[in-house]
Structures are given as structure tokens and as C-alpha cells.
Coordinates of C-alpha atoms in Angstrom, one line a residue:
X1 CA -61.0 27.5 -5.9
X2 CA -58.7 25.8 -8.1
X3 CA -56.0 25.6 -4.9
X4 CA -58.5 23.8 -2.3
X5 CA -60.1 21.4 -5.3
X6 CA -56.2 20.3 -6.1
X7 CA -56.2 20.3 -2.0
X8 CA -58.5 18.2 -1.7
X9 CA -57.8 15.2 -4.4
X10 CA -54.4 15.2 -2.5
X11 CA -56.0 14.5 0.7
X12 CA -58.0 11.7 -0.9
X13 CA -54.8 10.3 -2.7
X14 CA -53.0 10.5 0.5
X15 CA -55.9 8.8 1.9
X16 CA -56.6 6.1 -0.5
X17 CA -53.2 5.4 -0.5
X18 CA -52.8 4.7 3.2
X19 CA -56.2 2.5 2.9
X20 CA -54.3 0.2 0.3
X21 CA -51.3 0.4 2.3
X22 CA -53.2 -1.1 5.4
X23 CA -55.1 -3.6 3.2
X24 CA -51.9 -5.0 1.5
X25 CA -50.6 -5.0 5.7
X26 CA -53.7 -7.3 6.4
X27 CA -53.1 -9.0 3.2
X28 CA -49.5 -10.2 3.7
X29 CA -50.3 -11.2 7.5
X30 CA -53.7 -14.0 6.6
X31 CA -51.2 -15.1 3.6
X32 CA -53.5 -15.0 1.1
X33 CA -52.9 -16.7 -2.1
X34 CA -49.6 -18.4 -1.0
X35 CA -52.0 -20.3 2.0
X36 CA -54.2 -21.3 -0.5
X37 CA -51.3 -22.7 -2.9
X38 CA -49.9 -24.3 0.3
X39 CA -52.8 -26.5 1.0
X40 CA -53.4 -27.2 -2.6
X41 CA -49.9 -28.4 -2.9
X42 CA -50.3 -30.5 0.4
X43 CA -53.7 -32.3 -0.8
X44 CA -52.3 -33.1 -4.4
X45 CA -49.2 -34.6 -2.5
X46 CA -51.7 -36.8 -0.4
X47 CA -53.9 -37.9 -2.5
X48 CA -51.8 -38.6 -5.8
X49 CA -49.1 -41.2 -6.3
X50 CA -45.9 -40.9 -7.3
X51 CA -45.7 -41.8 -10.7
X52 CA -49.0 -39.1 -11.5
X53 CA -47.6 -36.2 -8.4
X54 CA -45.7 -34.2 -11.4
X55 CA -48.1 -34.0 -13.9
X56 CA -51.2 -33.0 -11.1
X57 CA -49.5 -30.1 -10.1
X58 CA -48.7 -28.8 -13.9
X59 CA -52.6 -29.4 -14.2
X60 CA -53.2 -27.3 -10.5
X61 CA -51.0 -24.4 -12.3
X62 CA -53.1 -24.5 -15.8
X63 CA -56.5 -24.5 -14.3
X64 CA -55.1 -21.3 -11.9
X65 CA -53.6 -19.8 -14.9
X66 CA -57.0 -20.6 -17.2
X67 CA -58.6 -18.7 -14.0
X68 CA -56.9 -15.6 -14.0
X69 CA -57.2 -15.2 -17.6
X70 CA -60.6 -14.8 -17.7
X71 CA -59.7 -12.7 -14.8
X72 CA -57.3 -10.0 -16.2
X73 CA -59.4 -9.6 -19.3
X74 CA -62.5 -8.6 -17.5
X75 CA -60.1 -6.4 -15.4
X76 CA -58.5 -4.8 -18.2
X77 CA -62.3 -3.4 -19.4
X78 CA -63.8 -3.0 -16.0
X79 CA -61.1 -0.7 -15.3
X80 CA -61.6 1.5 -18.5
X81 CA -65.4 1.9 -18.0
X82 CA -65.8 1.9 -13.6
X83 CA -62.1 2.4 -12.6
X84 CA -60.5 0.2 -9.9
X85 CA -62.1 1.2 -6.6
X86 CA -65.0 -1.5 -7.0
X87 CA -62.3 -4.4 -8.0
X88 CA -61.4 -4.3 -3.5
X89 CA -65.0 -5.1 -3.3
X90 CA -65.1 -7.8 -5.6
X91 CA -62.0 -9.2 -4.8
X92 CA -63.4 -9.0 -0.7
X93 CA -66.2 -11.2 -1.9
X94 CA -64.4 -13.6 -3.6
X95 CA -61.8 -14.4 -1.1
X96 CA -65.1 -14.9 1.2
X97 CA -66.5 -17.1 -1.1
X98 CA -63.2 -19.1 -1.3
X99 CA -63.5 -19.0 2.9
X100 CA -66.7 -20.9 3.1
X101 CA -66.0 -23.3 0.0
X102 CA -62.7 -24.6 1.9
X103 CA -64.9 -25.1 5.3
X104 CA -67.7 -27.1 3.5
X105 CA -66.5 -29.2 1.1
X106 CA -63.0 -29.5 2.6
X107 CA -63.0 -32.8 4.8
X108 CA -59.8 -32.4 6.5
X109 CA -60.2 -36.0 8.5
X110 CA -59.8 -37.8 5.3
X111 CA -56.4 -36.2 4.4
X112 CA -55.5 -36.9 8.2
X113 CA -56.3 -40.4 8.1
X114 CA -54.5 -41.5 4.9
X115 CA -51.7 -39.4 5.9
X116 CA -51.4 -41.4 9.0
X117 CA -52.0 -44.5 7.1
X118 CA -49.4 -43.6 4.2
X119 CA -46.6 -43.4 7.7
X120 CA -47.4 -46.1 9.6
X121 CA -47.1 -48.1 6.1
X122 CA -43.8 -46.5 5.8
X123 CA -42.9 -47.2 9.7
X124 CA -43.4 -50.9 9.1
X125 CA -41.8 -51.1 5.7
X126 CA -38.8 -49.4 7.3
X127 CA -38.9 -51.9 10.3
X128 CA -38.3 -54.9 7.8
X129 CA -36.0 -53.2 6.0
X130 CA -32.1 -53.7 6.4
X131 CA -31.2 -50.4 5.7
X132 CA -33.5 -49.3 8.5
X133 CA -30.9 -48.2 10.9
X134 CA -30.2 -45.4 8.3
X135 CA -33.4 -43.7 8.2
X136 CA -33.9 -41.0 10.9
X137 CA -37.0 -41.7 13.0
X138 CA -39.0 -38.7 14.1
X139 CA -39.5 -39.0 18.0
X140 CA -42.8 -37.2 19.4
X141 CA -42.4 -33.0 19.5
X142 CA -44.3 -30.6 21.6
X143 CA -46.5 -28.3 19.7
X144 CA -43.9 -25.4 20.3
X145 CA -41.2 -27.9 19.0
X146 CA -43.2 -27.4 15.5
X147 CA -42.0 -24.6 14.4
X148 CA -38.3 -25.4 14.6
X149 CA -39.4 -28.6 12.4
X150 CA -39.8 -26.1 9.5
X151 CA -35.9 -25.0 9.8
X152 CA -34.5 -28.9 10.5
X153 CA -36.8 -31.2 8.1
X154 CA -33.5 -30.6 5.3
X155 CA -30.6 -31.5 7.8
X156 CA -28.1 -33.9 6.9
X157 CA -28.5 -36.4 9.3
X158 CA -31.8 -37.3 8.3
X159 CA -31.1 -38.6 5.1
X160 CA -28.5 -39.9 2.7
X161 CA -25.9 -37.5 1.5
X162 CA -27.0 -37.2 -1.9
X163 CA -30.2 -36.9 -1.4
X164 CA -29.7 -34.2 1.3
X165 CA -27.9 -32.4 -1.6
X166 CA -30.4 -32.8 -4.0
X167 CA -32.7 -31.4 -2.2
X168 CA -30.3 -28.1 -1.3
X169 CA -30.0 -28.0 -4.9
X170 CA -33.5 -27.9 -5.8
X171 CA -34.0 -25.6 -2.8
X172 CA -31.4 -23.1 -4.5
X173 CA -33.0 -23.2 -7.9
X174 CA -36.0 -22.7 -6.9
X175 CA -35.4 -19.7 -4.8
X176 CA -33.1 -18.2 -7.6
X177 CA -35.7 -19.0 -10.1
X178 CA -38.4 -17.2 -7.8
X179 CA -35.9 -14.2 -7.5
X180 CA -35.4 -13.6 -10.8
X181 CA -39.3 -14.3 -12.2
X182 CA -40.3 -10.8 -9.8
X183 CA -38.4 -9.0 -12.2
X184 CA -41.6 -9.1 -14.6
X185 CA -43.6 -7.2 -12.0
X186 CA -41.9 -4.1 -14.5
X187 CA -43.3 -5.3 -17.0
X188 CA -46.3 -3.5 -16.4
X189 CA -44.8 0.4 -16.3
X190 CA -42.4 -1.6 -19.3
X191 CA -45.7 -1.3 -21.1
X192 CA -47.0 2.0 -20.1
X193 CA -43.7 3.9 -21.0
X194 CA -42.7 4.7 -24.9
X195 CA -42.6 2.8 -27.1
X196 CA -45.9 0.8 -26.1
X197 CA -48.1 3.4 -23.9
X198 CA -50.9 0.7 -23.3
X199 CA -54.1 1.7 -21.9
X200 CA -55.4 -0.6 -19.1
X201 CA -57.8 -2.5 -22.5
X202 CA -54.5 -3.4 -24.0
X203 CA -52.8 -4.4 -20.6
X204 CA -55.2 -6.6 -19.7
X205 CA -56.1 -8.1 -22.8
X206 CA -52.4 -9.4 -23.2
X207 CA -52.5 -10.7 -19.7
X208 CA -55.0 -12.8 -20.3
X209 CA -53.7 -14.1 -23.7
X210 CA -50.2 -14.3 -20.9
X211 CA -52.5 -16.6 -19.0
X212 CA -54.4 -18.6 -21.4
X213 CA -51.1 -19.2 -23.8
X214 CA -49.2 -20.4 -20.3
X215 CA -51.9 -22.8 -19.2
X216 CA -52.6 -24.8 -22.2
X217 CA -48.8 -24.9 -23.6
X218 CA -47.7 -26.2 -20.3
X219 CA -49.8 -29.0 -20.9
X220 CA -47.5 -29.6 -24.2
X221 CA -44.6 -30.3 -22.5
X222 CA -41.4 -30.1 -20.2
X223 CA -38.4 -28.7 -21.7
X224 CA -37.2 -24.8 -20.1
X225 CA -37.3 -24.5 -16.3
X226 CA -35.7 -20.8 -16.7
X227 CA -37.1 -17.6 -18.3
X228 CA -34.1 -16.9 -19.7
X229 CA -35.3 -17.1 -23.6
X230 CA -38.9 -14.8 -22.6
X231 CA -37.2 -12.0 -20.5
X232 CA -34.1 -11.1 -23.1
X233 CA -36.8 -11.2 -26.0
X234 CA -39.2 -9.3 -23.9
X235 CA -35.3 -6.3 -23.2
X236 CA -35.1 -6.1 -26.8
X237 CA -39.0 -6.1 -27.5
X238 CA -40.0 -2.8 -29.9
X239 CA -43.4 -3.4 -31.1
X240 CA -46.6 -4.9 -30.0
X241 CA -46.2 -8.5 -32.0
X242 CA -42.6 -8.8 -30.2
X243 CA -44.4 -9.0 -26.8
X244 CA -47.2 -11.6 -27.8
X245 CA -44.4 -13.5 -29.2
X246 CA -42.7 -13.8 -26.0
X247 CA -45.8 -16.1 -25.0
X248 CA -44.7 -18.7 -26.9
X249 CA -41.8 -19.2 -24.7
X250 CA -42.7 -18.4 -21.3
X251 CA -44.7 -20.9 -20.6
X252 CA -42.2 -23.4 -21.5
X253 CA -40.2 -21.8 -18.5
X254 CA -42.3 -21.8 -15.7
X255 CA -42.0 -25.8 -14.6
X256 CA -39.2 -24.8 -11.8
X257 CA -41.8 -23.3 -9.8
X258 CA -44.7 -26.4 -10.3
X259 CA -42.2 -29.4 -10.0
X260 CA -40.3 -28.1 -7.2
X261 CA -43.2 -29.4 -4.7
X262 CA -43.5 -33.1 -6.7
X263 CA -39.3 -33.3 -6.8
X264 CA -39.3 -32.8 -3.1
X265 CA -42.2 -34.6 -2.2
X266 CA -40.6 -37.6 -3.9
X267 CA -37.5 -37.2 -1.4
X268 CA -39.3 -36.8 2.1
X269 CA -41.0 -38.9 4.4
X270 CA -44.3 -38.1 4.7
X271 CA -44.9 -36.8 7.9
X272 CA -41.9 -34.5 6.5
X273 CA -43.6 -33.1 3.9
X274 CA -46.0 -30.5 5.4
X275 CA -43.0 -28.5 7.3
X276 CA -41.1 -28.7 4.6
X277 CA -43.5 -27.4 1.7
X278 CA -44.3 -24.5 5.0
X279 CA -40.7 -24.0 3.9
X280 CA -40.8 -23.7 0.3
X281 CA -44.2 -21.1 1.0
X282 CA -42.0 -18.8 3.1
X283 CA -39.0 -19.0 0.6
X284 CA -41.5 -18.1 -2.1
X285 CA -42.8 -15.0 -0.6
X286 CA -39.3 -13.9 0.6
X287 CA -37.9 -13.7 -2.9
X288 CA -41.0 -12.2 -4.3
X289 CA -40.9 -9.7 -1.7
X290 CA -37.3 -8.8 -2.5
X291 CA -37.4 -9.3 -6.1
X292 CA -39.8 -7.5 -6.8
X293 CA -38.9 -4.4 -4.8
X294 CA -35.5 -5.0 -6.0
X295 CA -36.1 -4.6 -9.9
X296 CA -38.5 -1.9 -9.0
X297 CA -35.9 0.1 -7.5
X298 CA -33.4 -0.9 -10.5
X299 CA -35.4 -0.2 -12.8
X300 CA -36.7 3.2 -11.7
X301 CA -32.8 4.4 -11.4
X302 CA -31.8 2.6 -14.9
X303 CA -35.0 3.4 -17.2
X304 CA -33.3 7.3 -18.4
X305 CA -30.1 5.3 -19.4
X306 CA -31.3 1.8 -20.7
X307 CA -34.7 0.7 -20.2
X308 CA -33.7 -3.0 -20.9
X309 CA -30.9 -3.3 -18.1
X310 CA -33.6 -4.8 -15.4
X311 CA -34.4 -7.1 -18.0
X312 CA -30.9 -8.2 -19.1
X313 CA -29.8 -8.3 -15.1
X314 CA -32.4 -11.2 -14.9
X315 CA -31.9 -13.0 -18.0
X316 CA -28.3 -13.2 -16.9
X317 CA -28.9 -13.7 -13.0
X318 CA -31.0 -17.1 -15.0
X319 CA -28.2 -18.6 -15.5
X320 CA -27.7 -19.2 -11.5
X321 CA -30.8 -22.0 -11.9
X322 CA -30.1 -23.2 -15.0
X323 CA -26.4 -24.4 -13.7
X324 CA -27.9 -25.7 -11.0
X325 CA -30.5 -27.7 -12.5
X326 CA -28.0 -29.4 -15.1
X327 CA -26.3 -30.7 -12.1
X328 CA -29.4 -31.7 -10.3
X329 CA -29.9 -33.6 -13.6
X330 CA -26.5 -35.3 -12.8
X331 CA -26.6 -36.4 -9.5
X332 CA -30.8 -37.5 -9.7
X333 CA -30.0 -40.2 -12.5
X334 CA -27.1 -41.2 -10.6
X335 CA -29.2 -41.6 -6.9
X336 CA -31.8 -43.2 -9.1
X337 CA -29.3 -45.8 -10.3
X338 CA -28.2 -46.3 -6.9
X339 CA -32.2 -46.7 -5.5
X340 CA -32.6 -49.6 -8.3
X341 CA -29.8 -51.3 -7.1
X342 CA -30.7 -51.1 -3.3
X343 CA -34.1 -51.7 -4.8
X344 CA -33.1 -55.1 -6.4
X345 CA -30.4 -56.2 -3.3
X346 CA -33.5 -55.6 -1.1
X347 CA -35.5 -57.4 -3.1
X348 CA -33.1 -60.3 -3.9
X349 CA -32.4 -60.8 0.1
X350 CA -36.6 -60.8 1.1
X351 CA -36.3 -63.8 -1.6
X352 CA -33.1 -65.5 0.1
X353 CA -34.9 -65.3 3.0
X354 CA -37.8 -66.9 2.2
X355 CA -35.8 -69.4 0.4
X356 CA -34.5 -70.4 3.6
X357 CA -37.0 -70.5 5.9
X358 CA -38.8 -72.7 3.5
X359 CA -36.2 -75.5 3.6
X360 CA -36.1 -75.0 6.8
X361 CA -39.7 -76.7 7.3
X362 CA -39.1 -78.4 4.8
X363 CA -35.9 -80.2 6.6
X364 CA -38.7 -79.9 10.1
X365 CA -41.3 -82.1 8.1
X366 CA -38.9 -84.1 7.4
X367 CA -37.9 -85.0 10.6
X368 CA -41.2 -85.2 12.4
X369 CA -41.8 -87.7 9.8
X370 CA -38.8 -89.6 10.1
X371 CA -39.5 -89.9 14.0
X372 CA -43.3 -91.5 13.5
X373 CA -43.1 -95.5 14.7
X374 CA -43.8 -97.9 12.3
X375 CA -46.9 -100.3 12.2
X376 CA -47.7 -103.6 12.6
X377 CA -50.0 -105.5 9.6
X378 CA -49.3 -109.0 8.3
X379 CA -48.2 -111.5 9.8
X380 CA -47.4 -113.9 7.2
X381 CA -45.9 -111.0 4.8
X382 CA -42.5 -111.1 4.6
X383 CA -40.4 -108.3 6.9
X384 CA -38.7 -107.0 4.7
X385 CA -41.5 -105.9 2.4
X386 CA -41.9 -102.0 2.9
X387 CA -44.8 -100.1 0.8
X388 CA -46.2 -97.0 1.1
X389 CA -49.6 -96.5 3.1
X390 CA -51.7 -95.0 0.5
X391 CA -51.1 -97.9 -2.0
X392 CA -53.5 -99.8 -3.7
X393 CA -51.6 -103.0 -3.6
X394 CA -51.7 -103.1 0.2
X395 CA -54.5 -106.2 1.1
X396 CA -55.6 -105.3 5.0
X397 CA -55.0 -108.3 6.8
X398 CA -55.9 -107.9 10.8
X399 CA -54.1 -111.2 11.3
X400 CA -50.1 -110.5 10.3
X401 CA -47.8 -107.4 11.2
X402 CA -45.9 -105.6 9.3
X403 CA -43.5 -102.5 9.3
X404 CA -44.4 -100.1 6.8
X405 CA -43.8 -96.5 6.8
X406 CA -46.4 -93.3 5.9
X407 CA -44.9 -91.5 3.4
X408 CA -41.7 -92.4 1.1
X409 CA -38.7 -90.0 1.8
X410 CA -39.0 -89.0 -1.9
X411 CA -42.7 -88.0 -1.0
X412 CA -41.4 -85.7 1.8
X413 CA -38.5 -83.7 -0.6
X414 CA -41.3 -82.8 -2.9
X415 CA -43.3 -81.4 -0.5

């Protein structure tokens, strides 16, 4: 009896787990939550300027992370008292519910139109400009010819040098940065292992306090874009305090992955920008795919020996990003030096220009007046006598002639 009862809860494990292996498959192919992050990204871009872009997706990451706090503690309990075979339900409901918000409150003809209007504002801006004939111009594509727009929008030739490598630059960092975050998806058998041997309560409890401490300190302020600091205190972490205490440096390091989308936004046209954040979206699910399944398989090889390794590998792989943003750093307040002076030459020549077309009618005026013929009054005044016509000590005489012009040439300089 015992034999066909162990049987059987094999065939249902064996069974569940292919069902979650065909869900994660259906999953990964509708995109799931890196769509939605996508589009997100894409609206804040549109409807945001500039100056506001950065701090609007920092605010899109706090209110996700305030989200999924409430989330993972609920989780954490559910899971002790139901187990986790309803959350598929749930979490089948939800993205449902997410479905049918996006198609009814979701206009997508207002994000069309003042995307069109942002580029033919640029278009006309760039037809005035004198630096114009240095700006790659996008030529109409075939709907096929779309896809290949996601692999070209960073080439060379479509942008100044520097800002070309800017943008590679950010592009690296970000992708390193990406790479090396997946190694906390460890942290959770971290946890389960000695010397912690948390139950699902104490799991999800601290991912919610994770989520809650993350989303209102990154409100505080910029300052780490790495995790160096929160993955080598989380390798040498013993006891439970040491782990809280890691989230209150964490979310100081999480700003790579939020202000990649505003620093690159800032560098593309706008009729750019939906390939290439399609780009950035693959690249982030690439190296999460990889990462992850990389530490995984580090860490399950390297855990007998030294459980911290994983950890160590990615606080050191951290300092791939963190070179690469110093000299991003570099070469950004130097192409922003250069912009202000283009900025101001650009600026200086639109006011040369209408400098001289000014005295140009001025100089017109002056000659259509020059050419009027003069007119005859007074007879009996003397010839010689010229005074302007809008004097007051002119007498109207029909009787005498005399030659008198309309307006003084002093008149016509000041006007």
C-alpha cells in the first residue's frame, strides 16, 4: 500500500510539474510582465518631458514595488495555510483583469497623435536647423522592414559619434547590471538552507519589507546604480538582522535598471524610441534568462564548498557596470558641454539672421521712400523751404507750390 501511495504522489509531481512547465512555456511566449513594463515605459516617455522623464519612471518602479509588497506578504501566509496551487488561479485572474483595464481605459489614438505631433515638430525644427544635414532621416519601411529597425536604431551613422557611444555604453551597463541582479533569484534556497531555514511566513514577510524599503527609499535619492554594497553583505550575512540590513542598501542600487529607459530616451529621435526600448525589453529578458539559470547552476555545484561564492562572483562581476558608468559620467558632461555650445551658436545665428533681414527692409523702406515724387504747395513760399508733411507749421495754401518731402530721412532710420 505504502509502494502505490508513494506511486502515486510521483505521478502527480511528475504531473504538476509538467503543467508548470507548459504554463511558464505560455508565459514566456505572451511576454508577460516585461510587455506590460514595455508599454509603461513607452507612455511615460510620451507623455512626460524631459526635464520630469527620470523622476516618472523612479515613481513607475515605487508604485510596482509598493504593489508587490503587499503582494509577497499575503503570499508568504496564504502559502502556510492553502499551499500554492490556488495562487495559478489568482494570478490567472489578475493578469485578466490587467487585459481588460489596458483595452478600456487605454486610448491608444492619443499616444499616436502626440507622437506624430512630437516628430513632425522635430522634422521642422531639423529643417531650419544648420546642422540638419547631420541628422539621419528615417525614409518610409515596409511593415517587414520593422523588425530589422529593432537591430539598426543604435548604428553609427545615425547619430553623432559620442552620442552613438553613449548610448553603447549605457546599453553595456545595463545588460551587465541585469546579469548580475539574477543572481538574487538564490537568495531564496540562500534562505531555506542553514543557517536561516525560513518557512514560507518568514520568506515572504521579508519580501515585502524587500519591497516596501526599495520603493519609498528610492524616492530619497540617486546615489548607487550597482548592487555591489547589498550582495557582499547579503555573502557574509549569518543572522536574521544581517539580511534586513541589506535593505537599506539595495534600494539605493537599483536606479541602472529605471534610468536606463529616461537616459536613452533623452538620446533618440522619437519615432526611434519604440524599437529601441523593444530592444532594451529583449536585452532584459535575455540576461535574466541566463543569469538566473547561470547562478542557479553555480550555486547548486559551489554551496558544499562555499555557500557565498555565487554571491561574491556577482559582487565582483559589479564592477563591469560600475566602470562603465564612471565613464559614461565622463563623456555625458562633456556631450552636454558640447550641446550648450551648439545650443548657443544655433541660437546666436537665428538672431544674426534676423538681424539682417531686418535692415534689409529697413534699407527697402528706405528706398521706396526715397523714390516717392515730391509735391507741389505754395506758390509764393520760397523753394528752398523743405518741411515735413505732418507738421503743424505747414499753412495749406491751394494757390503756391512747393517741394516738400513725406517723411525726413531721420524718420525712416528709426523706423
Amino acid at each position: 500500500m505504502e509502494r502505490e501511495q508513494k506511486e502515486k504522489e510521483g505521478e502527480s509531481s511528475k504531473r504538476a510539474i509538467n503543467i508548470g512547465t507548459i504554463a511558464s512555456i505560455v508565459v514566456g511566449l505572451s511576454g508577460s510582465g516585461s510587455v506590460l513594463i514595455f508599454v509603461l515605459h513607452l507612455i511615460v516617455t510620451e507623455c512626460t518631458t524631459e526635464s520630469e522623464r527620470s523622476s516618472r519612471f523612479v515613481l513607475l518602479g515605487a508604485i510596482t514595488t509598493s504593489i508587490s509588497a503587499v503582494a509577497s506578504f499575503v503570499i508568504g501566509y496564504y502559502i502556510s495555510w492553502r499551499g500554492f496551487t490556488d495562487l495559478f488561479w489568482i494570478a490567472l485572474m489578475l493578469q485578466l483583469m490587467s487585459i481588460v483595464v489596458g483595452l478600456r481605459f487605454i486610448n491608444p489614438s492619443q499616444f499616436i497623435v502626440g507622437t506624430s505631433a512630437t516628430l513632425e515638430c522635430k522634422n521642422d525644427c531639423l529643417s531650419s536647423s544648420p546642422s540638419a544635414n547631420n541628422v539621419y532621416i528615417r525614409k518610409p519601411s515596409k511593415l517587414w522592414a520593422e523588425f530589422f529597425e529593432v537591430f539598426t536604431v543604435f548604428a553609427f551613422n545615425r547619430r553623432s559619434r559620442k552620442k552613438s557611444i553613449s548610448l553603447y555604453l549605457t546599453l553595456l551597463a545595463f545588460a551587465v547590471y541585469i546579469f548580475t541582479s539574477s543572481s538574487m533569484s538564490v537568495l531564496l534556497w540562500y534562505l531555506l538552507s542553514v543557517p536561516f531555514c525560513w518557512s514560507s511566513k518568514e520568506i515572504g514577510n521579508y519580501s515585502a519589507v524587500s519591497a516596501v524599503a526599495s520603493a519609498v527609499l528610492r524616492l530619497v535619492g540617486i546615489e548607487a546604480l550597482t548592487k555591489l554594497g547589498a550582495i557582499v553583505w547579503t555573502a557574509f550575512a549569518q543572522h536574521n538582522w544581517a539580511i534586513y540590513v541589506t535593505l537599506l542598501i539595495s534600494p539605493f542600487t537599483m536606479y541602472q535598471g529605471s534610468l536606463t529607459w529616461s537616459m536613452i530616451s533623452k538620446w533618440l529621435e522619437p519615432h526611434e524610441r519604440s524599437h529601441a526600448f523593444t530592444f532594451v525589453t529583449e536585452t532584459n529578458v535575455i540576461m535574466i534568462a541566463a543569469g538566473g539559470s547561470f547562478f542557479n547552476w553555480l550555486y547548486a555545484r559551489t554551496i558544499v564548498h562555499n555557500r557565498k561564492f555565487t554571491f561574491l562572483l556577482a559582487a565582483g562581476l559589479n564592477i563591469i557596470p560600475f566602470i562603465l558608468n564612471i565613464y559614461l559620467l565622463l563623456v555625458t558632461r562633456k556631450l552636454a558641454a558640447e550641446d550648450n555650445i551648439t545650443r548657443l551658436m544655433e541660437i546666436d545665428s537665428d538672431v544674426t539672421q534676423l538681424l539682417e533681414r531686418d535692415t534689409n527692409k529697413t534699407q527697402d523702406l528706405e528706398e521706396d521712400l526715397n523714390g516717392i515724387p515730391l509735391m507741389k504747395t505754395d506758390e509764393g513760399t520760397a523753394s528752398g523751404q523743405f518741411q515735413p508733411l505732418f507738421d503743424d507749421s505747414i499753412d495749406a495754401n491751394p494757390s503756391g507750390s512747393l517741394n516738400l518731402r513725406f517723411i525726413s530721412r531721420s524718420r525712416t532710420s528709426n523706423l
